[in-house]
Amino acid sequence: MNKNSIKVAVLGVSGYSGGELVRLLLDHPKFADNPPLLLGRSGSEAVALTSLQPQLSGLPHADELSVVPFDWKLLQEEGVEILFLATPHEQSREDVPAAIAAGIRVIDLSGAWRLRHEANRAVYKLTDADPTAAAQLQSEAVYGSPELHAEQIKTARLVANPGCYATSIILALAPLVRANLINLDHGIICDAKSGVSGAGKAPTPGTHFMYAADNLSAYAVFGHRHTGELLEQLNLDASQIQFTPHLLPIPRGILSTIYVRLASPGSIISMQSCFDEFYADAPMVRVRRSPALPQIQHVVRTSFCDLGFQLSPDGQRLVIVSCLDNLLKGAASQAVQNMNLMAAFPESEGLR
Amino acid sequence: MNKNSIKVAVLGVSGYSGGELVRLLLDHPKFADNPPLLLGRSGSEAVALTSLQPQLSGLPHADELSVVPFDWKLLQEEGVEILFLATPHEQSREDVPAAIAAGIRVIDLSGAWRLRHEANRAVYKLTDADPTAAAQLQSEAVYGSPELHAEQIKTARLVANPGCYATSIILALAPLVRANLINLDHGIICDAKSGVSGAGKAPTPGTHFMYAADNLSAYAVFGHRHTGELLEQLNLDASQIQFTPHLLPIPRGILSTIYVRLASPGSIISMQSCFDEFYADAPMVRVRRSPALPQIQHVVRTSFCDLGFQLSPDGQRLVIVSCLDNLLKGAASQAVQNMNLMAAFPESEGLR
Amino acid sequence: MNKNSIKVAVLGVSGYSGGELVRLLLDHPKFADNPPLLLGRSGSEAVALTSLQPQLSGLPHADELSVVPFDWKLLQEEGVEILFLATPHEQSREDVPAAIAAGIRVIDLSGAWRLRHEANRAVYKLTDADPTAAAQLQSEAVYGSPELHAEQIKTARLVANPGCYATSIILALAPLVRANLINLDHGIICDAKSGVSGAGKAPTPGTHFMYAADNLSAYAVFGHRHTGELLEQLNLDASQIQFTPHLLPIPRGILSTIYVRLASPGSIISMQSCFDEFYADAPMVRVRRSPALPQIQHVVRTSFCDLGFQLSPDGQRLVIVSCLDNLLKGAASQAVQNMNLMAAFPESEGLR
Amino acid sequence: MNKNSIKVAVLGVSGYSGGELVRLLLDHPKFADNPPLLLGRSGSEAVALTSLQPQLSGLPHADELSVVPFDWKLLQEEGVEILFLATPHEQSREDVPAAIAAGIRVIDLSGAWRLRHEANRAVYKLTDADPTAAAQLQSEAVYGSPELHAEQIKTARLVANPGCYATSIILALAPLVRANLINLDHGIICDAKSGVSGAGKAPTPGTHFMYAADNLSAYAVFGHRHTGELLEQLNLDASQIQFTPHLLPIPRGILSTIYVRLASPGSIISMQSCFDEFYADAPMVRVRRSPALPQIQHVVRTSFCDLGFQLSPDGQRLVIVSCLDNLLKGAASQAVQNMNLMAAFPESEGLR
């Protein structure tokens, strides 16, 4: 596949990630004349896109587009080639087999298909109508981290788009893990902080302005659902990595501060090279020159993951800081990056 | 009545105003050895105060107090003299007649009894089991603005604690209205801005961090419920005053900017005197020297209403700025101030 | 002039408006292969753009561009046709005559040339080396509000880009003023609120996080510098309009709440038509259907000005709400919109 | 010493810590009739307290108090027994010897006297007029952590009030370190986050609202000045503890997330006992029941340090969360707690 545009559809446009995904697609050069088909599962009537996502008004096509009730027949009539799912986990687990069966490739933004091992997946409490088929589909699902799995993504039928926290941590650690530079006996500490949009659009006590504003809190200390992604993608066991998320009083953005002990003393130059070389061809990762460190303000509303590090004077302890926008590189932009690879568009098209 | 302490009860301690009210009472010198009886209407079991309001932990008595199920018998056994209601409007409308009948004086923080005129009260959609009795009670209810009605409050059986916006505007305008300084034909403009706690503790789309943060919005432009209080207390008709509330991205605090045309040109000195004299004996109102203006940061977490003004060079147009903490002088502190008057305690005791 | 690109330069790229202006130009289709010349007045060495504005990194050309010392010869060698000035008022007053003399058209983002009447301009305390020449230049300067003066802008040599507050208020009132719908005897009240970026990048007590956060304050009540723009553009005298700015605890965005008395009672339909027709061909103004009102969250990081209104039940009093991003439609986007007109590009190109 | 009041003075009341210190002293029962002497070093005239700290207006004595020029004679005439220094480090290093020589006990809120080892103190770049005398004074200075050094504080002539970050971390670790429960070979990770008031009142690029709001950034990764306090108070060497501070977009509050590996597997019960017993008699430390964790919102504007922890399922890894208000338990409240001990007042008087 290598053409000027393809037909894509988005199921689930009312949440934050779905809204950002639509924004990116409307602004994407390849869809200037071929806007995505927008689908919803609630209600039996079409509704104006801008009634669900008023901030999109003014973007190309936005004021004419409707979100129409989901219908498999419609997808096939429209010739949809790639379907984005910005739906709850359970819904994604149910819809993906049908989509694949219908010959439609899927980029799933939920956590339903990210985890290869059933034990890791248990946190999602998923059930499958046809467990054998689901298991087979799971085994071919590609974890949608373009920096790690670009070749498989290009031809994948099912791409499981990574979690936001997981993306920030995996991109920070992958270069070091692949080069065997970390002393894993000492354990890796990942102290991560996320803006409130990561908690979703549903009004809850924890997303109330009065709870989140002027506050900081840790949560899910030994049990966050993204932990399984870290273990599988970095090939670690649970005792080797500790991940603690915190809720920041800001709308969006993640900053992860990651602490590792090196297997043997390193130099700033060798560490810098490790990151620089690993991401030499990665258009959506920016590696800072040590001692410069990323900040949330420089990645918010961008599709980049920014990485930086500092090394202790004895060369043994490394502190890595990783920043991204949880709704973009942590969700919608990464989905578009995967689509670009699947459709043989330039990897960063529509993302800068 | 003039003694060292009295028995008070609070019904409704789970919301923001109820929580602040309990905080003030626990810290009030007159209740050092006589904490309030705390009552709730949901559930049939006592619950620890600090499970509902964890931030009160550490205050005198707070860690031992429970909130017990509401029961009229209990109130009488405990000899409750004053009952604070921090309950929904409908509930207050229902409970007050029974309390008064039982010989218990009431300070009601809801809007149920603030409005003398049925037409103004219509916004609350209240119904009365015994309309005649309710009408009689309504006619004796005192609007709990200590700066305007101290004498009636002292002996009142029912005090209707004012609305937060209404307090900020009425205190700004009362000195001028009473002195007939305003040209009412030109209309008074009240542009008011409130922090999110004013919208209550229930998680809603409008109190979600993502909606309120980094935002400002106007609402209820010609129809806010506090308008009736302005009309009745300032003796205006609806065409003479325009009140527009806005939702500020801060936890608490109200700033009202108020625009009036003077009946005849005035001087800064005469305007300053008008405010200074009106509030000479008001311990909870601070009048700034013009051109200094109040700011929200100086009243938040205090029980004061701060007032300031500037006069146009031609002496005809006055801009008044009024600030208070919506949960304190706009609710809980004003309730305590009313209680102080009713119990013949010093008016500002426990409020500085 | 009607071609595919033109040569532009920006003097002053270190502030907020300058940074946003460069962002817009780098993303502008007409400059994809012809990035702007960037100039600074401090220092004698070129500095990397991203060292001054790190958040621009990743945009087209951004990582290669330098800001070079200002030099008239350089502008002429590069064939600069339009020069943007994002400089202090005094500097703009000094530089503009030289630029015009050199045949370079200017879009000045400062307040130096916005005010036709010397009395209004006095707040800027400007001095002119050649008062006669300056007066002549002033008389030909066009106030850069594309919705009001598009024809003059197209051929202007000097465009004075409007103030942020002024834009939000003028666009809200111009349709009504031009149609003589307002009873000016009653006075127009403009209660405006702006995010902190409006106060500039210099660290001051008033821009300290501890001052601005969780706060709201009014300032410059009878003396804000943008008042003169309101008077001149709306043809009012000072007693007919009252403008009060407030500092909001958010990074960016302006919301102006504007109160007018109508000359004779109107209907919602007639008011809506007044706005709709006035802005029928204005690509950067979005008129909401009453009773919907704009909010800051829907305009931040867009180039739009959003307008909405509500009418009192008696049809006599109108409340208009106007929102824009102070750095975009209030500064940089409006400058680009003006440039589009001057260069005969589509008016909204690069602004959606 | 055991009496009803003592004479105290505060030098340096214009900053955040000094302002909070004065607030606490004005509200302190022991000073109801004996307000502190307030002193400043800039200017030769007395200035009203409320002109420097307007938010104190309304507190007892606040509206009558002046800040007078510093003068050793005045301190002696007034019979000052304890002098609080809320001054820059260099100033404290200079003033303390003179105060002690004059027989005045000192509580110094700066970092000047906290560090016993010259190598640790080097970050402050202090110089001494009389190095020998300074060395002797340093050796008798008591680190003002009442939970660790109450007995020495009671009789100390010089108390060095701890740093805000250091307090949050030391109180979290001291129980475990004293009980030898930590495997120090694995290293302790302290990921700390502080509100902007920790950066001081001076307007700088980093305290500008536009920099701090909606942002998070790490800083001083291997070199924060509070590190020396951790090493000395916890008896660690630099390779055993890693401390990374971050700037939170909130006015006040610190949350430290601390990661330790236990020397041998522990149980939740044993860990809980370790903390509970250590702080059984500590009125200003609140230990939460695991798995409950402290949050910044519950300590802001209180004098408490809140501690909580969770243990990994294998019993080997402990995550401790520690919260306090950096201006209170991290500065002014701790100073008052030290004064209470020095004056034989109840330890928590005026702090609840």
CSV table of N, CA, C and O in Angstrom, one decimal, chain B residues 83-121:
chain,number,residue,atom,x,y,z
B,83,LEU,N,-29.7,25.2,65.6
B,83,LEU,CA,-29.4,24.2,64.6
B,83,LEU,C,-29.0,24.9,63.3
B,83,LEU,O,-29.7,25.7,62.8
B,84,PHE,N,-27.8,24.5,62.8
B,84,PHE,CA,-27.4,25.0,61.5
B,84,PHE,C,-27.8,24.0,60.5
B,84,PHE,O,-27.6,22.7,60.6
B,85,LEU,N,-28.4,24.4,59.4
B,85,LEU,CA,-28.7,23.5,58.3
B,85,LEU,C,-27.8,23.8,57.1
B,85,LEU,O,-27.9,24.9,56.5
B,86,ALA,N,-27.0,22.8,56.7
B,86,ALA,CA,-26.2,22.9,55.5
B,86,ALA,C,-26.7,21.9,54.6
B,86,ALA,O,-26.0,20.9,54.2
B,87,THR,N,-28.0,22.0,54.3
B,87,THR,CA,-28.7,20.9,53.5
B,87,THR,C,-29.2,21.5,52.2
B,87,THR,O,-29.3,22.8,52.1
B,88,PRO,N,-29.7,20.7,51.3
B,88,PRO,CA,-30.3,21.2,50.1
B,88,PRO,C,-31.5,22.1,50.4
B,88,PRO,O,-32.2,21.9,51.4
B,89,HIS,N,-31.9,22.9,49.5
B,89,HIS,CA,-33.0,23.9,49.7
B,89,HIS,C,-34.3,23.1,50.1
B,89,HIS,O,-35.0,23.5,51.0
B,90,GLU,N,-34.6,22.1,49.4
B,90,GLU,CA,-35.9,21.4,49.6
B,90,GLU,C,-35.9,20.8,51.1
B,90,GLU,O,-36.9,20.9,51.8
B,91,GLN,N,-34.8,20.3,51.4
B,91,GLN,CA,-34.7,19.7,52.8
B,91,GLN,C,-34.8,20.8,53.8
B,91,GLN,O,-35.5,20.6,54.8
B,92,SER,N,-34.2,21.9,53.6
B,92,SER,CA,-34.3,23.0,54.6
B,92,SER,C,-35.7,23.5,54.7
B,92,SER,O,-36.2,23.8,55.8
B,93,ARG,N,-36.4,23.6,53.5
B,93,ARG,CA,-37.8,24.1,53.6
B,93,ARG,C,-38.7,23.1,54.4
B,93,ARG,O,-39.6,23.5,55.0
B,94,GLU,N,-38.3,21.8,54.3
B,94,GLU,CA,-39.1,20.8,55.1
B,94,GLU,C,-38.7,20.8,56.5
B,94,GLU,O,-39.6,20.7,57.4
B,95,ASP,N,-37.5,20.9,56.9
B,95,ASP,CA,-37.0,20.7,58.3
B,95,ASP,C,-37.3,22.0,59.1
B,95,ASP,O,-37.5,21.8,60.4
B,96,VAL,N,-37.2,23.1,58.6
B,96,VAL,CA,-37.3,24.3,59.4
B,96,VAL,C,-38.5,24.4,60.2
B,96,VAL,O,-38.5,24.7,61.5
B,97,PRO,N,-39.7,24.2,59.7
B,97,PRO,CA,-40.9,24.3,60.5
B,97,PRO,C,-40.9,23.4,61.7
B,97,PRO,O,-41.3,23.8,62.8
B,98,ALA,N,-40.4,22.2,61.5
B,98,ALA,CA,-40.4,21.2,62.6
B,98,ALA,C,-39.4,21.7,63.7
B,98,ALA,O,-39.7,21.6,64.9
B,99,ALA,N,-38.3,22.2,63.3
B,99,ALA,CA,-37.3,22.7,64.3
B,99,ALA,C,-37.9,23.9,65.1
B,99,ALA,O,-37.8,23.9,66.3
B,100,ILE,N,-38.5,24.8,64.4
B,100,ILE,CA,-39.0,26.0,65.1
B,100,ILE,C,-40.1,25.5,66.0
B,100,ILE,O,-40.2,26.0,67.2
B,101,ALA,N,-40.9,24.6,65.6
B,101,ALA,CA,-42.0,24.0,66.4
B,101,ALA,C,-41.4,23.4,67.7
B,101,ALA,O,-42.1,23.4,68.7
B,102,ALA,N,-40.3,22.8,67.5
B,102,ALA,CA,-39.6,22.1,68.7
B,102,ALA,C,-38.9,23.1,69.5
B,102,ALA,O,-38.1,22.7,70.5
B,103,GLY,N,-39.0,24.4,69.2
B,103,GLY,CA,-38.3,25.4,70.0
B,103,GLY,C,-36.8,25.6,69.8
B,103,GLY,O,-36.1,26.2,70.6
B,104,ILE,N,-36.4,25.1,68.6
B,104,ILE,CA,-35.0,25.2,68.3
B,104,ILE,C,-34.8,26.3,67.2
B,104,ILE,O,-35.5,26.4,66.2
B,105,ARG,N,-33.9,27.2,67.5
B,105,ARG,CA,-33.6,28.3,66.6
B,105,ARG,C,-32.8,27.8,65.4
B,105,ARG,O,-32.0,26.8,65.6
B,106,VAL,N,-33.0,28.3,64.2
B,106,VAL,CA,-32.3,27.8,63.0
B,106,VAL,C,-31.5,28.8,62.3
B,106,VAL,O,-32.0,30.0,62.1
B,107,ILE,N,-30.3,28.4,61.9
B,107,ILE,CA,-29.6,29.2,60.9
B,107,ILE,C,-29.5,28.3,59.6
B,107,ILE,O,-28.8,27.3,59.7
B,108,ASP,N,-30.1,28.8,58.6
B,108,ASP,CA,-30.2,27.9,57.4
B,108,ASP,C,-29.3,28.5,56.3
B,108,ASP,O,-29.4,29.6,55.8
B,109,LEU,N,-28.3,27.6,55.9
B,109,LEU,CA,-27.4,28.1,54.9
B,109,LEU,C,-27.9,27.9,53.5
B,109,LEU,O,-27.3,28.4,52.5
B,110,SER,N,-29.0,27.3,53.3
B,110,SER,CA,-29.6,27.1,51.9
B,110,SER,C,-30.3,28.4,51.5
B,110,SER,O,-30.5,29.3,52.3
B,111,GLY,N,-30.8,28.3,50.3
B,111,GLY,CA,-31.6,29.5,49.8
B,111,GLY,C,-33.1,29.4,50.1
B,111,GLY,O,-33.9,30.3,49.7
B,112,ALA,N,-33.5,28.4,50.9
B,112,ALA,CA,-35.0,28.1,51.0
B,112,ALA,C,-35.8,29.3,51.7
B,112,ALA,O,-36.9,29.5,51.3
B,113,TRP,N,-35.2,30.0,52.6
B,113,TRP,CA,-35.9,31.0,53.3
B,113,TRP,C,-35.4,32.4,53.1
B,113,TRP,O,-35.8,33.3,53.9
B,114,ARG,N,-34.6,32.6,52.1
B,114,ARG,CA,-34.0,34.0,52.0
B,114,ARG,C,-34.9,35.0,51.4
B,114,ARG,O,-34.7,36.2,51.5
B,115,LEU,N,-35.9,34.5,50.6
B,115,LEU,CA,-36.7,35.4,49.7
B,115,LEU,C,-38.1,35.6,50.2
B,115,LEU,O,-38.8,34.6,50.3
B,116,ARG,N,-38.4,36.8,50.5
B,116,ARG,CA,-39.7,37.1,51.0
B,116,ARG,C,-40.8,37.0,49.9
B,116,ARG,O,-41.9,36.5,50.2
B,117,HIS,N,-40.5,37.3,48.7
B,117,HIS,CA,-41.5,37.3,47.7
B,117,HIS,C,-41.6,36.0,46.9
B,117,HIS,O,-40.5,35.6,46.4
B,118,GLU,N,-42.7,35.5,46.8
B,118,GLU,CA,-42.9,34.2,46.2
B,118,GLU,C,-42.4,34.2,44.8
B,118,GLU,O,-41.8,33.2,44.3
B,119,ALA,N,-42.5,35.3,44.0
B,119,ALA,CA,-42.1,35.3,42.7
B,119,ALA,C,-40.6,35.1,42.6
B,119,ALA,O,-40.0,34.4,41.7
B,120,ASN,N,-39.9,35.8,43.5
B,120,ASN,CA,-38.4,35.6,43.6
B,120,ASN,C,-38.0,34.2,44.0
B,120,ASN,O,-37.0,33.6,43.5
B,121,ARG,N,-38.8,33.6,44.8
B,121,ARG,CA,-38.5,32.3,45.4
B,121,ARG,C,-38.8,31.2,44.4
B,121,ARG,O,-38.3,30.0,44.6
